[in-house]
Every structure is written in structure tokens, then in C-alpha cells.
């Protein structure tokens, strides 16, 4: 190995070691005390840097956020996402819902019941999920655009903290590094493995690529594009986002089986119930209202 290559290898290993030390120091300090989150900025080719994002951070208070939700308008599914939006503690926000025309009135009534003044748009027949996301973004007004999936449930401070990570990091987008994975029918809740969770994205409007015309997996293309050209901030706060298996998700059951197998801190049965009760204090009562009672309907993973 040439001397230049040896220096390059040494530099990389040193940067890795320094990053590990900074991460360990954070976790021993503010992160361990529960009053801050780990913010990982990924500039692309450079080694990631680590910083603490205080739990009370409100760096994005002056910015408007558009939450774009593509939905089939099923009342028993969409209610959790509407309740989550209503509970958000970021004031400057709007919800844009793209829904099949026959379900517009039902969604409008449900939104009103949650005191949500949503902008509801009819989904063109035959449009793919990617095309519907583009439509929702085009009809939104916010400086920051946040994906707001109707299957999932969100903590009250999801918008505030994710947007704060976006502003503080000076990156094109912010994502969660982990999410809470919830399978109500199995009375199972867990913490996902670390990765770029595309559905958690908050991105500056000027940095949003066009979603491809795909029925699913469309957000992966967008996230990878931003990773390559704009960089992202990764926020490690899995309790902000509850990724819910409803039985009517875009993905099928084997997909969720694979996610669950890679999860950590898996809670089932009574442990699941206690975790839901604790998480409801952070998310809101609408989480517990959607929790199952009694024995699981399917076998659970050990």
C-alpha cells in the first residue's frame, strides 16, 4: 500500500473513532437524561457528524409545514392520522389530503370531527401512489413538506422536532433513523432497525424531486435522490412515528414479517399493553383507542 493510501486509511479510521467518541459522549450526557435526541447529519461523501437536538427545540417555528396525505379514505384507518395532525404542537401547519372522489365527504366530516381544516383533493382515477403524492405536493403551500401516511400515528411533537432537525442541520431533508413498529392484531410493538425510513421525510419544498409513477416504493427513489444530491439529517427518536400494520397497508404481510424480524425491544401481550399505555402519554389518547384488547389473533415472533 502506498504512503498516500495509508494516510487516507488512517484519516478514515480516525474520523470514525472521533465520531464514535462524540456519539458515546452524547449518550452519556443529555441523551441519557432523556432531554435530547441524537441528530446525525449525512452530507453524502463526508463522514457523518453527531449533535444533540434538545427535546424542546423549536428551530422551525417560523416555517410553514405542509403535511401531504394520500388516502383511500377508510374511516377506521384515517382517523388516527387526523387525530395526530390535530394534536401537533407546531402551529404553522396544513394538511392536504388526496382521496378518491366518492370518499371526499366522509373524510371531510371526519376531519371536521377532529377540528382539522384539511384541504381535500379528489384523486384522479387510475393514478399511481407516486402521481398522487406529486398532486398533493403541487396543491400544498408550505415551505417544508412532510409525508403524512394515513396508516400511521404520530407523536404531538413529530413536526416540531423533525423540522427543527431539518433547519438546524442545513440539509435538504430530515428523516427518522428508527420508528416504532406496531402490529395491533398481534398485540406486538417493537423498535425498528436503524435505516433511512422514507415515510418519515420532511423536506424543503425547493429540494423535492418528482415522485416516480409507481404504485409503491415511490418514496425510496425520492429519498435516495436527496441522499445523493442534497444530504439528509437523521433523527434518532423512534417514539415520534408509530408505523402501524392495519391489514390494509400498501405492502403485504410478508413485508411486515421481515421488518418485525429485524426489530429490537419486541413487546407482546401484557408487555405490549403497558408499552401502548406509556406511549399514549406522548402520542395522545387516540393511540390507545386503536389498540386491541384480549389475546392476539395471530402468533407472534419470540
XYZ file of C-alpha atoms in Angstrom, residues 41-195:
155
model
C -26.135 14.753 9.649
C -25.266 12.858 6.500
C -23.653 15.156 3.918
C -23.148 12.334 1.437
C -19.473 11.550 0.988
C -18.088 13.039 4.230
C -18.188 11.115 7.486
C -21.397 11.842 9.442
C -21.285 14.314 12.303
C -23.238 13.991 15.539
C -25.008 16.587 17.631
C -27.724 16.766 20.247
C -31.183 18.073 19.378
C -32.901 19.232 22.583
C -36.366 17.809 23.171
C -37.651 21.386 23.428
C -36.078 22.513 20.149
C -38.273 24.768 18.010
C -35.893 25.919 15.284
C -38.647 25.767 12.634
C -41.250 27.871 14.481
C -41.252 30.491 11.720
C -41.637 27.998 8.874
C -44.877 26.640 7.445
C -45.216 22.869 7.048
C -47.499 21.071 4.593
C -48.433 17.523 5.562
C -49.425 15.584 2.445
C -51.581 12.510 2.957
C -52.625 10.163 0.159
C -55.529 8.112 1.453
C -58.215 5.664 0.414
C -60.455 7.465 2.865
C -61.274 4.479 5.079
C -62.684 5.992 8.313
C -61.302 3.322 10.647
C -57.807 3.833 9.189
C -57.529 7.570 8.556
C -58.847 8.682 11.950
C -55.527 8.111 13.722
C -53.605 10.267 11.250
C -56.197 13.060 11.529
C -56.118 12.962 15.332
C -52.312 13.034 15.226
C -52.341 16.097 12.978
C -54.812 17.888 15.234
C -52.550 17.278 18.251
C -49.317 18.637 16.705
C -47.584 21.396 18.660
C -46.172 23.149 15.570
C -48.597 25.995 14.853
C -47.884 26.800 11.197
C -49.124 23.645 9.514
C -51.648 22.488 6.941
C -52.979 19.078 5.931
C -53.525 18.239 2.269
C -55.472 15.020 1.682
C -55.694 13.289 -1.699
C -58.600 10.850 -1.621
C -60.939 9.070 -4.096
C -63.845 11.346 -5.036
C -66.582 9.067 -3.587
C -64.961 9.326 -0.123
C -64.351 13.067 -0.020
C -67.423 13.916 2.045
C -66.761 11.130 4.550
C -63.178 12.338 5.026
C -64.355 15.942 5.284
C -66.779 15.023 8.080
C -64.123 13.012 9.900
C -61.614 15.867 9.613
C -64.189 18.296 10.996
C -64.826 15.941 13.915
C -61.118 16.236 14.764
C -61.196 20.032 14.253
C -58.869 19.702 11.257
C -59.412 22.166 8.404
C -57.957 19.901 5.720
C -57.531 20.742 2.062
C -59.151 17.735 0.379
C -58.429 16.911 -3.256
C -60.048 14.307 -5.489
C -57.644 11.595 -6.647
C -57.773 11.035 -10.427
C -58.879 7.544 -11.417
C -56.007 5.196 -12.226
C -53.263 7.419 -10.795
C -50.365 5.700 -9.030
C -49.319 6.484 -5.465
C -46.324 8.429 -6.753
C -48.525 10.547 -9.021
C -50.936 11.220 -6.163
C -48.080 12.383 -3.936
C -46.995 14.799 -6.679
C -50.563 16.121 -6.903
C -50.774 16.689 -3.162
C -47.427 18.496 -3.081
C -48.452 20.686 -6.021
C -51.579 21.771 -4.128
C -49.748 22.498 -0.871
C -48.269 25.818 0.242
C -45.727 25.091 2.980
C -42.017 25.844 2.876
C -41.456 22.354 4.280
C -43.322 19.289 3.016
C -43.870 16.311 5.301
C -45.194 12.897 4.268
C -48.236 12.034 6.411
C -49.341 8.450 5.791
C -52.897 7.620 6.820
C -51.985 4.189 8.242
C -49.658 5.607 10.845
C -49.874 7.555 14.102
C -47.575 10.350 15.225
C -46.392 11.940 18.458
C -47.501 15.505 19.176
C -44.004 16.862 18.559
C -43.193 14.969 15.360
C -43.464 18.047 13.125
C -41.667 20.375 15.522
C -38.692 18.106 16.168
C -38.294 16.785 12.619
C -38.470 20.301 11.171
C -36.051 21.531 13.849
C -33.603 18.834 12.759
C -34.052 19.980 9.165
C -33.399 23.649 9.956
C -30.558 23.041 12.405
C -28.676 20.643 10.118
C -28.847 22.810 6.959
C -29.687 19.682 4.961
C -32.231 19.150 2.191
C -34.349 16.728 4.216
C -34.755 15.145 7.630
C -35.696 11.526 8.344
C -36.096 9.353 11.394
C -33.379 6.778 11.924
C -35.791 4.386 13.686
C -39.558 4.140 14.128
C -41.924 2.364 16.494
C -43.327 -0.683 14.699
C -46.855 -1.645 15.784
C -48.855 -4.707 14.783
C -52.144 -4.284 16.694
C -53.730 -7.545 15.513
C -50.803 -9.418 17.095
C -50.562 -7.207 20.176
C -46.953 -6.622 19.204
C -44.930 -3.419 19.365
C -41.195 -3.006 18.756
C -38.417 -0.643 17.711
C -37.313 -0.891 14.099
C -33.762 -1.406 12.935
C -31.829 1.774 12.022
C -32.198 2.844 8.392
